[in-house]
Short mmCIF file of C-alpha atoms in Angstrom, two decimals:
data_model
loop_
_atom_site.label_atom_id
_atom_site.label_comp_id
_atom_site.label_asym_id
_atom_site.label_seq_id
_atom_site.Cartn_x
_atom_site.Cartn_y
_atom_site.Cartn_z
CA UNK A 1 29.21 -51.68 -1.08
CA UNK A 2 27.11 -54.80 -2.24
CA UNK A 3 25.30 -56.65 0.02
CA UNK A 4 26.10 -59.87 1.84
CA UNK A 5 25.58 -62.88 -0.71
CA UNK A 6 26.06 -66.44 -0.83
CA UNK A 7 28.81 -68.73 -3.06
CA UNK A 8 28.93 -71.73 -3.72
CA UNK A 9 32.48 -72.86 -4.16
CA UNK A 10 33.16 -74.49 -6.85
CA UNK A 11 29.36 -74.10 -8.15
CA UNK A 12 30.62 -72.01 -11.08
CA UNK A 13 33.72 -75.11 -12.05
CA UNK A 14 34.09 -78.53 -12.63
CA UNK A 15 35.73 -78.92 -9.10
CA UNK A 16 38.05 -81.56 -8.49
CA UNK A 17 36.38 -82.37 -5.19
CA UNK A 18 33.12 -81.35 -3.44
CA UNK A 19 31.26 -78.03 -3.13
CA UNK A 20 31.34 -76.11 0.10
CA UNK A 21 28.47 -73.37 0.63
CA UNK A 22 30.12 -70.12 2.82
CA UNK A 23 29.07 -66.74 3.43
CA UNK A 24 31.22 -64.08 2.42
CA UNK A 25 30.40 -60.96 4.27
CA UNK A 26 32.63 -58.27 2.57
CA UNK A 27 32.83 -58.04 -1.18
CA UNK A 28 35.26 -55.40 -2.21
CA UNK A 29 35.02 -54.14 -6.04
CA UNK A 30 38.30 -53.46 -7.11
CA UNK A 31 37.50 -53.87 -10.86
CA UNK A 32 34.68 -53.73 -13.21
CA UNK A 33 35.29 -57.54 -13.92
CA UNK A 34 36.75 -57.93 -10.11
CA UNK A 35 35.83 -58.88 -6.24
CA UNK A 36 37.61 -59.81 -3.56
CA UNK A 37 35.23 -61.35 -1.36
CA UNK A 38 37.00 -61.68 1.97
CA UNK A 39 38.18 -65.08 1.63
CA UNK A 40 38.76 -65.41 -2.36
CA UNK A 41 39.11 -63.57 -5.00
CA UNK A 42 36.10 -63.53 -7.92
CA UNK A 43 37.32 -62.98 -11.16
CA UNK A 44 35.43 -62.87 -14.32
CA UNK A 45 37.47 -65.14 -16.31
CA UNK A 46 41.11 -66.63 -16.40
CA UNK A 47 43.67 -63.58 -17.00
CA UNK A 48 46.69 -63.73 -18.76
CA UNK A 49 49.68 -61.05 -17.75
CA UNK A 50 52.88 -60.94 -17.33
CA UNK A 51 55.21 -60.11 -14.35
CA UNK A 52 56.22 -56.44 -14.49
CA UNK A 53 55.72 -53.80 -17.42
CA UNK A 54 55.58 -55.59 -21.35
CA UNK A 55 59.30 -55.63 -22.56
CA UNK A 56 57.99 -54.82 -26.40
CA UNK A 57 56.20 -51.71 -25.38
CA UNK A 58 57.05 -47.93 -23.58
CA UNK A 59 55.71 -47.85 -19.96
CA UNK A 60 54.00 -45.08 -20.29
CA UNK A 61 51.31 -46.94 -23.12
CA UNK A 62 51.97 -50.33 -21.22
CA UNK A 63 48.31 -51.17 -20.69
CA UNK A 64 47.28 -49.82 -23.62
CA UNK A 65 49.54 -52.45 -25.39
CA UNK A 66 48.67 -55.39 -22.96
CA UNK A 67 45.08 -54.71 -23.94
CA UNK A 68 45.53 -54.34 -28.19
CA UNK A 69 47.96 -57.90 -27.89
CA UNK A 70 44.80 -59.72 -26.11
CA UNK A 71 46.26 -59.52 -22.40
CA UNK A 72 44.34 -58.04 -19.48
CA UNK A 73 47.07 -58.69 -16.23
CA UNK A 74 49.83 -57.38 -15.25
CA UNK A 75 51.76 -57.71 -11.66
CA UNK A 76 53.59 -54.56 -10.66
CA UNK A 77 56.86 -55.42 -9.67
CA UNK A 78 57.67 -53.56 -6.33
CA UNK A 79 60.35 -56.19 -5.29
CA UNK A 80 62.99 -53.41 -4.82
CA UNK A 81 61.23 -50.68 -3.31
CA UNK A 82 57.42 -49.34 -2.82
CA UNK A 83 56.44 -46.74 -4.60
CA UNK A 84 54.54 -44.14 -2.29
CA UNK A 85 53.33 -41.30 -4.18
CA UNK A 86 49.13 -41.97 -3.90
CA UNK A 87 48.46 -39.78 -6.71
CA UNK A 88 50.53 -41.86 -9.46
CA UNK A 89 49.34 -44.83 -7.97
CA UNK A 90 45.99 -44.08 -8.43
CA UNK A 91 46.38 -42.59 -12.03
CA UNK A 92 48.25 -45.96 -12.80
CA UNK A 93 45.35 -47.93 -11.99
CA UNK A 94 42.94 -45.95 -13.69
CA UNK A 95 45.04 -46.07 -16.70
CA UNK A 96 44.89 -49.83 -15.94
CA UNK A 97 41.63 -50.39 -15.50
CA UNK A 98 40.34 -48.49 -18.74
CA UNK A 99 41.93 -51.04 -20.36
CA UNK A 100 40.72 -53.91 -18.84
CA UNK A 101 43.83 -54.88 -17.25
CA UNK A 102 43.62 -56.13 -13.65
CA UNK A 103 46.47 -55.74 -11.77
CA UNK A 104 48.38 -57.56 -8.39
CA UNK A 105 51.22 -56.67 -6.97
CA UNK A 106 54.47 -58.24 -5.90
CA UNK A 107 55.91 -56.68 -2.93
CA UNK A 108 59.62 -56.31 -1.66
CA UNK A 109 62.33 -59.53 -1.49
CA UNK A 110 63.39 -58.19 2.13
CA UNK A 111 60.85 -59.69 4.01
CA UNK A 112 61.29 -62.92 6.06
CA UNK A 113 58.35 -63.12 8.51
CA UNK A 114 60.01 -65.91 10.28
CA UNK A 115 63.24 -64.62 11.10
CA UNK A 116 65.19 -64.44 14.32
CA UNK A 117 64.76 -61.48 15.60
CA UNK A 118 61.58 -59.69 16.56
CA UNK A 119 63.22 -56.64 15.12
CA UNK A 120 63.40 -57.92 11.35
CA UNK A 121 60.10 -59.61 11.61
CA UNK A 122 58.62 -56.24 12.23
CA UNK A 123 60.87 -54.44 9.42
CA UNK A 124 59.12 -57.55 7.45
CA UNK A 125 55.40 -56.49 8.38
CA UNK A 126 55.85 -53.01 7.80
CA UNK A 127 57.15 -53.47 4.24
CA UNK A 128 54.50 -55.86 3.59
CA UNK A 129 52.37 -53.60 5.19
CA UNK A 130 53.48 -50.78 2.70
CA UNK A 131 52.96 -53.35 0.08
CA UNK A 132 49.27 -53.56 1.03
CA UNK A 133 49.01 -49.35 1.21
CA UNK A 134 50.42 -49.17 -2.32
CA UNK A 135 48.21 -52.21 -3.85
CA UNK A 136 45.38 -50.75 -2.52
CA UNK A 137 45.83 -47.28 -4.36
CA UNK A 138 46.45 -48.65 -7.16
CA UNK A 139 43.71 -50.94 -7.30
CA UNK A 140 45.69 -54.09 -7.12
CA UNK A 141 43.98 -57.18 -5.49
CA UNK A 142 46.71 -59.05 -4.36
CA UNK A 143 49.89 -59.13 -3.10
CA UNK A 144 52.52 -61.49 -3.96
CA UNK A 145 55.52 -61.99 -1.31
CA UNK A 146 58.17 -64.39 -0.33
CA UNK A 147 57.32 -65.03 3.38
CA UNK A 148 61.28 -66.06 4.35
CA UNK A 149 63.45 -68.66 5.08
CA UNK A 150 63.65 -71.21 8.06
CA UNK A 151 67.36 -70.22 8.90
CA UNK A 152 67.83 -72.49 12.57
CA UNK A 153 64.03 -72.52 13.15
CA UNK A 154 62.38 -76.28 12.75
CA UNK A 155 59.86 -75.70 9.90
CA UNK A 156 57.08 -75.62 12.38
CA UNK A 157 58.46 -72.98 14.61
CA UNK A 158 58.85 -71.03 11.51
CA UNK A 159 55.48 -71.63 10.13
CA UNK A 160 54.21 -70.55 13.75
CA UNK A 161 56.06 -67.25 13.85
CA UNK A 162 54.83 -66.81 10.10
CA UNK A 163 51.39 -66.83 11.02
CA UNK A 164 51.73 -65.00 13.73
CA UNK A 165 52.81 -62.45 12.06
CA UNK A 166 50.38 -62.22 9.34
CA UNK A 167 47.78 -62.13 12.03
CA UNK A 168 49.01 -59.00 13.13
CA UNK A 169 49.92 -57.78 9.96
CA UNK A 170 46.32 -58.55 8.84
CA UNK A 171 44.97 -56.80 12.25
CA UNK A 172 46.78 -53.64 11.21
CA UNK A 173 45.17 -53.69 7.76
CA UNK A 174 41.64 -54.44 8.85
CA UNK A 175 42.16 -51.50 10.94
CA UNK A 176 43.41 -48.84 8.64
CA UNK A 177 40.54 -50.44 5.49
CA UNK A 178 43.52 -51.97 3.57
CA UNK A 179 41.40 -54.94 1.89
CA UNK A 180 43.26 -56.58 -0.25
CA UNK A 181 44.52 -60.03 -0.50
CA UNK A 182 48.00 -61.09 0.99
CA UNK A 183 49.70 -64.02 -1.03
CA UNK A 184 52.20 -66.23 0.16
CA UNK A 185 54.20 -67.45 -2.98
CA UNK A 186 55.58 -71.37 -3.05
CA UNK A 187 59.17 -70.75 -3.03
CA UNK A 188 61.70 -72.91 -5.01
CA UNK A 189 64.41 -73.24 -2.58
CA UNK A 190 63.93 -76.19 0.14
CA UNK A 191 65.83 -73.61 2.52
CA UNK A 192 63.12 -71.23 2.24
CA UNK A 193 59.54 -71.04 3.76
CA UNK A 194 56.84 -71.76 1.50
CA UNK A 195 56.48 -75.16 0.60
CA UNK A 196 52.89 -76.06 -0.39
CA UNK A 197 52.45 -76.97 2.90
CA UNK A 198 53.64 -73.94 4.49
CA UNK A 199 51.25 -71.65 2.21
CA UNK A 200 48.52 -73.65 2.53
CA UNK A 201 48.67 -73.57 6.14
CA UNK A 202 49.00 -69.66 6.49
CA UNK A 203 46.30 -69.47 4.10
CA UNK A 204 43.98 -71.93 6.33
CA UNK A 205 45.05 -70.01 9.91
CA UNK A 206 45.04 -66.26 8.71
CA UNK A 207 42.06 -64.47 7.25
CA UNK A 208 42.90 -62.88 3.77
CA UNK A 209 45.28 -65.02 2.88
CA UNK A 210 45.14 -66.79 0.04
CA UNK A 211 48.35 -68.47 -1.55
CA UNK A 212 49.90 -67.61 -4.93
CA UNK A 213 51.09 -70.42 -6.55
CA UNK A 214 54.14 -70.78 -8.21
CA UNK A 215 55.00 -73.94 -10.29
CA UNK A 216 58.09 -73.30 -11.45
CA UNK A 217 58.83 -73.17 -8.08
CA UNK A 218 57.36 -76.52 -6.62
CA UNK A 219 58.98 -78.28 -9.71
CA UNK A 220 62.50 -77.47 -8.85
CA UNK A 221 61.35 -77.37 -4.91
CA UNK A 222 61.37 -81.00 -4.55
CA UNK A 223 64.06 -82.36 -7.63
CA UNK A 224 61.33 -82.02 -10.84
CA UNK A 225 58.38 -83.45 -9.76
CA UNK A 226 55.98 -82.14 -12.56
CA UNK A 227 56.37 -84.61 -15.06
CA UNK A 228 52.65 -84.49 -16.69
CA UNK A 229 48.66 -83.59 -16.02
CA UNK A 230 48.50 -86.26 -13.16
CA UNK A 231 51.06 -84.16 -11.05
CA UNK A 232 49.48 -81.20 -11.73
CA UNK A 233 46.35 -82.86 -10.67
CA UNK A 234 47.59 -84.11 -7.79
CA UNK A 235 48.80 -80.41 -6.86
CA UNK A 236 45.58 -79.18 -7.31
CA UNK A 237 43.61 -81.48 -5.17
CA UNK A 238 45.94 -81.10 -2.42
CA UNK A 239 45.12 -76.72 -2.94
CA UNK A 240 40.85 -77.78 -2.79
CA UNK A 241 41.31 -80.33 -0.35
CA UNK A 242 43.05 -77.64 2.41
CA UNK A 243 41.19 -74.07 1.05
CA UNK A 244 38.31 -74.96 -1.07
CA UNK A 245 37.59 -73.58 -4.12
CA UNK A 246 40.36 -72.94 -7.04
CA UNK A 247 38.29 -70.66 -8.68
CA UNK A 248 40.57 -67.29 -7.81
CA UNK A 249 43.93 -68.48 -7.32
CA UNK A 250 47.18 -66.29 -8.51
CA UNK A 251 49.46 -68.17 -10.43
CA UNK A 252 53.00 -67.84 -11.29
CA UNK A 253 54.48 -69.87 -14.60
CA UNK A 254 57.83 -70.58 -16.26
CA UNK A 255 59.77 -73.06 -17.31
CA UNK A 256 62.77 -73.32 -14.85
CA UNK A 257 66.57 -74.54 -14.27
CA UNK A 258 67.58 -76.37 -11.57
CA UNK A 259 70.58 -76.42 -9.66
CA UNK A 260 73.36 -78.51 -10.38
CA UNK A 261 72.10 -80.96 -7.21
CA UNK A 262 68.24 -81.06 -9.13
CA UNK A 263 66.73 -79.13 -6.07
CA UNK A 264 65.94 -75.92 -6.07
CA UNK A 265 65.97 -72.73 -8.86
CA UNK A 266 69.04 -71.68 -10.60
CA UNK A 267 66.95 -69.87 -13.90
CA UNK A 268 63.73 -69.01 -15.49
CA UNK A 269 63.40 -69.66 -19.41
CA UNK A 270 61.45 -69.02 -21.89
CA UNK A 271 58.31 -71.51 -22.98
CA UNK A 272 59.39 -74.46 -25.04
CA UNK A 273 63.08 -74.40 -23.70
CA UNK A 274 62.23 -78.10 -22.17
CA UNK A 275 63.50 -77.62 -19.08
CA UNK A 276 59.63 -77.86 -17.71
CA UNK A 277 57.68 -77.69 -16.60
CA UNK A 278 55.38 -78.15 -19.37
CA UNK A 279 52.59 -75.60 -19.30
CA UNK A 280 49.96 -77.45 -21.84
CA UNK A 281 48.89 -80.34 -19.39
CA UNK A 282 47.90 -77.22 -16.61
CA UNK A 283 46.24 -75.14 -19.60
CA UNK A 284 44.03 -78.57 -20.02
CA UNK A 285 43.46 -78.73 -16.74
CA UNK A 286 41.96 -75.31 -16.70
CA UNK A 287 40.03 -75.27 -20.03
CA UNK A 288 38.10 -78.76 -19.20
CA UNK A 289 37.49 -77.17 -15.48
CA UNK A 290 36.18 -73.96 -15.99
CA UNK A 291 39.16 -72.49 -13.38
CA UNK A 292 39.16 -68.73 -13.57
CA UNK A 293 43.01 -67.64 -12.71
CA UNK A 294 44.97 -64.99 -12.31
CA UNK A 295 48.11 -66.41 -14.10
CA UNK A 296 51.61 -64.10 -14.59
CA UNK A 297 54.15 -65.09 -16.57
CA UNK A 298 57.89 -64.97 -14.96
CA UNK A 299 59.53 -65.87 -18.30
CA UNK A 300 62.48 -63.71 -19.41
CA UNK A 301 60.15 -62.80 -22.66
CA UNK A 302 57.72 -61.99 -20.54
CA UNK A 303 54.40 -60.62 -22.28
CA UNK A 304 55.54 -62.96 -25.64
CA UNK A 305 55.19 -65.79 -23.30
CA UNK A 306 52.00 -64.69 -21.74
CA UNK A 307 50.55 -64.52 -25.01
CA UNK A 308 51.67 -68.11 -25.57
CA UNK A 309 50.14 -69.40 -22.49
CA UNK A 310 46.58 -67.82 -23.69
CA UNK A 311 46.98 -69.08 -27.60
CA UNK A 312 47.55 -72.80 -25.88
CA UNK A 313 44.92 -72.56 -22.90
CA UNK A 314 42.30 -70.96 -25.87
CA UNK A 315 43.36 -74.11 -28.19
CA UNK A 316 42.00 -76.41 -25.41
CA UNK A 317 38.55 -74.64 -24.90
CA UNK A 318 38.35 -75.33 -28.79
CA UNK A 319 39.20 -78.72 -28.18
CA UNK A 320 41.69 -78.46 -30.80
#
């Protein structure tokens, strides 16, 4: 394992805001061009991949294909169940990583980690828990989930039993040496927990936790509030201003439908549909920053779209 070293966050960006020395004491290697440090994940340069195996390509020469079409992501979908078989996982993130594609994972819909009873919370943990096992064979450095809905909690009671339930759920992993990154997605839905708020308060109270932001998501979340770059900017400096650094952060992208009443997520669409929101004002953002993401594209094309996202965010590091 390397040896204790110092960062500098936001040394290695433009950052929005100011730099903040810390100490990261664990740095886990996960990929040649990979670390997860403990508190962040380090990542070579910003990755482009889309949400679950390429729709133009056979699984079994998936990565192969991300790789020869300029990608080097993918998130394995594990939203319906979690694969357990070690031995595949492990070949699938070999096969992975000789192609330079980095991998997170997206773990099960069935978990609310603030529901009502103490018996589905811990039905939650474990599956997140299995989550973690499978990430971790596979070589995955995150994982993705949708921590639940407020039901008839108050939004902090919810948020309390949340955390309290990562904490253990991070406990258990610490002790079993699963060290990977747990990532609380911003949820479109105002019914459901994981506002900006909510994820940037679980990642601030629980250690490991870093949030994966979705904004498709906060768009439709509060009636189409992404209009342009200063709403994206103002995003953004809310994420430094509570965590630090953005250098690390997974991202979720799509242009999105609302529901009939503007407020919350009725479809994902392709890029250029116009629903929004629009993804060149973030890909500026990024390029005249020097943010290194982790960014998956939830479009219904998929891969064609995560190519898209690269061609625009490469056209702004050309200035073009």
């Amino acid at each position: 394992m390397p040896p204790p070293f110092q960062r500098r966050r936001g040394s290695d960006s433009k950052a929005l805001g100011g730099p903040n020395i810390i100490m990261i004491d664990r740095v886990y290697k996960l990929h040649p061009s990979a670390y997860y440090g403990g508190d962040q994940l380090i990542l070579d340069r910003v990755r482009f991949g889309p949400a679950g195996f390429p729709i133009d390509s056979p699984k079994e020469r998936a990565f192969e294909y991300l790789r020869k079409i300029g990608l080097s992501g993918m998130e394995y979908q594990a939203v319906r169940r979690v694969p357990t078989n070690e031995k595949e996982l492990k070949k699938l993130g070999e096969e992975a990583k000789e192609n330079d594609i980095l991998l997170t994972l997206h773990a099960p819909y069935a978990i609310n980690l603030s529901a009502e009873t103490e018996e589905k919370i811990k039905g939650s943990i474990n599956r997140l828990l299995s989550a973690a096992k499978a990430a971790k064979a596979m070589g995955a450095l995150h994982v993705t989930f949708h921590p639940g809905y407020y039901l008839k909690r108050s939004r902090n009671d919810a948020l309390r039993v949340a955390i309290s339930a990562l904490r253990e759920l991070r406990e258990i992993m610490t002790s079993e040496g699963i060290d990977v990154e747990l990532g609380p997605e911003t949820m479109g839905k105002p019914s459901q927990l994981g506002s900006l708020d909510d994820v940037l308060e679980m990642a601030k109270s629980v250690e490991g936790v870093s949030p994966t932001i979705d904004f498709a998501h906060l768009h439709v979340r509060d009636g189409g509030i992404i209009k342009g770059e200063d709403d994206y900017r103002s995003i953004l400096r809310r994420i430094e201003r509570e965590i630090g650094d953005l250098n690390g952060l997974v991202v979720h992208f799509t242009e999105v439908e609302a529901t009939s009443s503007g407020y919350g997520e009725r479809m994902h669409h392709e890029l250029g549909s116009g629903y929004g929101p629009d993804f060149h004002p973030l890909a500026k953002i990024i390029a005249e920053n020097g943010l290194k993401w982790f960014i998956v594209s939830e479009s219904p094309i998929l891969e064609r779209d995560s190519v898209k996202m690269k061609e625009i965010y490469e056209s702004f590091l050309r200035g073009s």
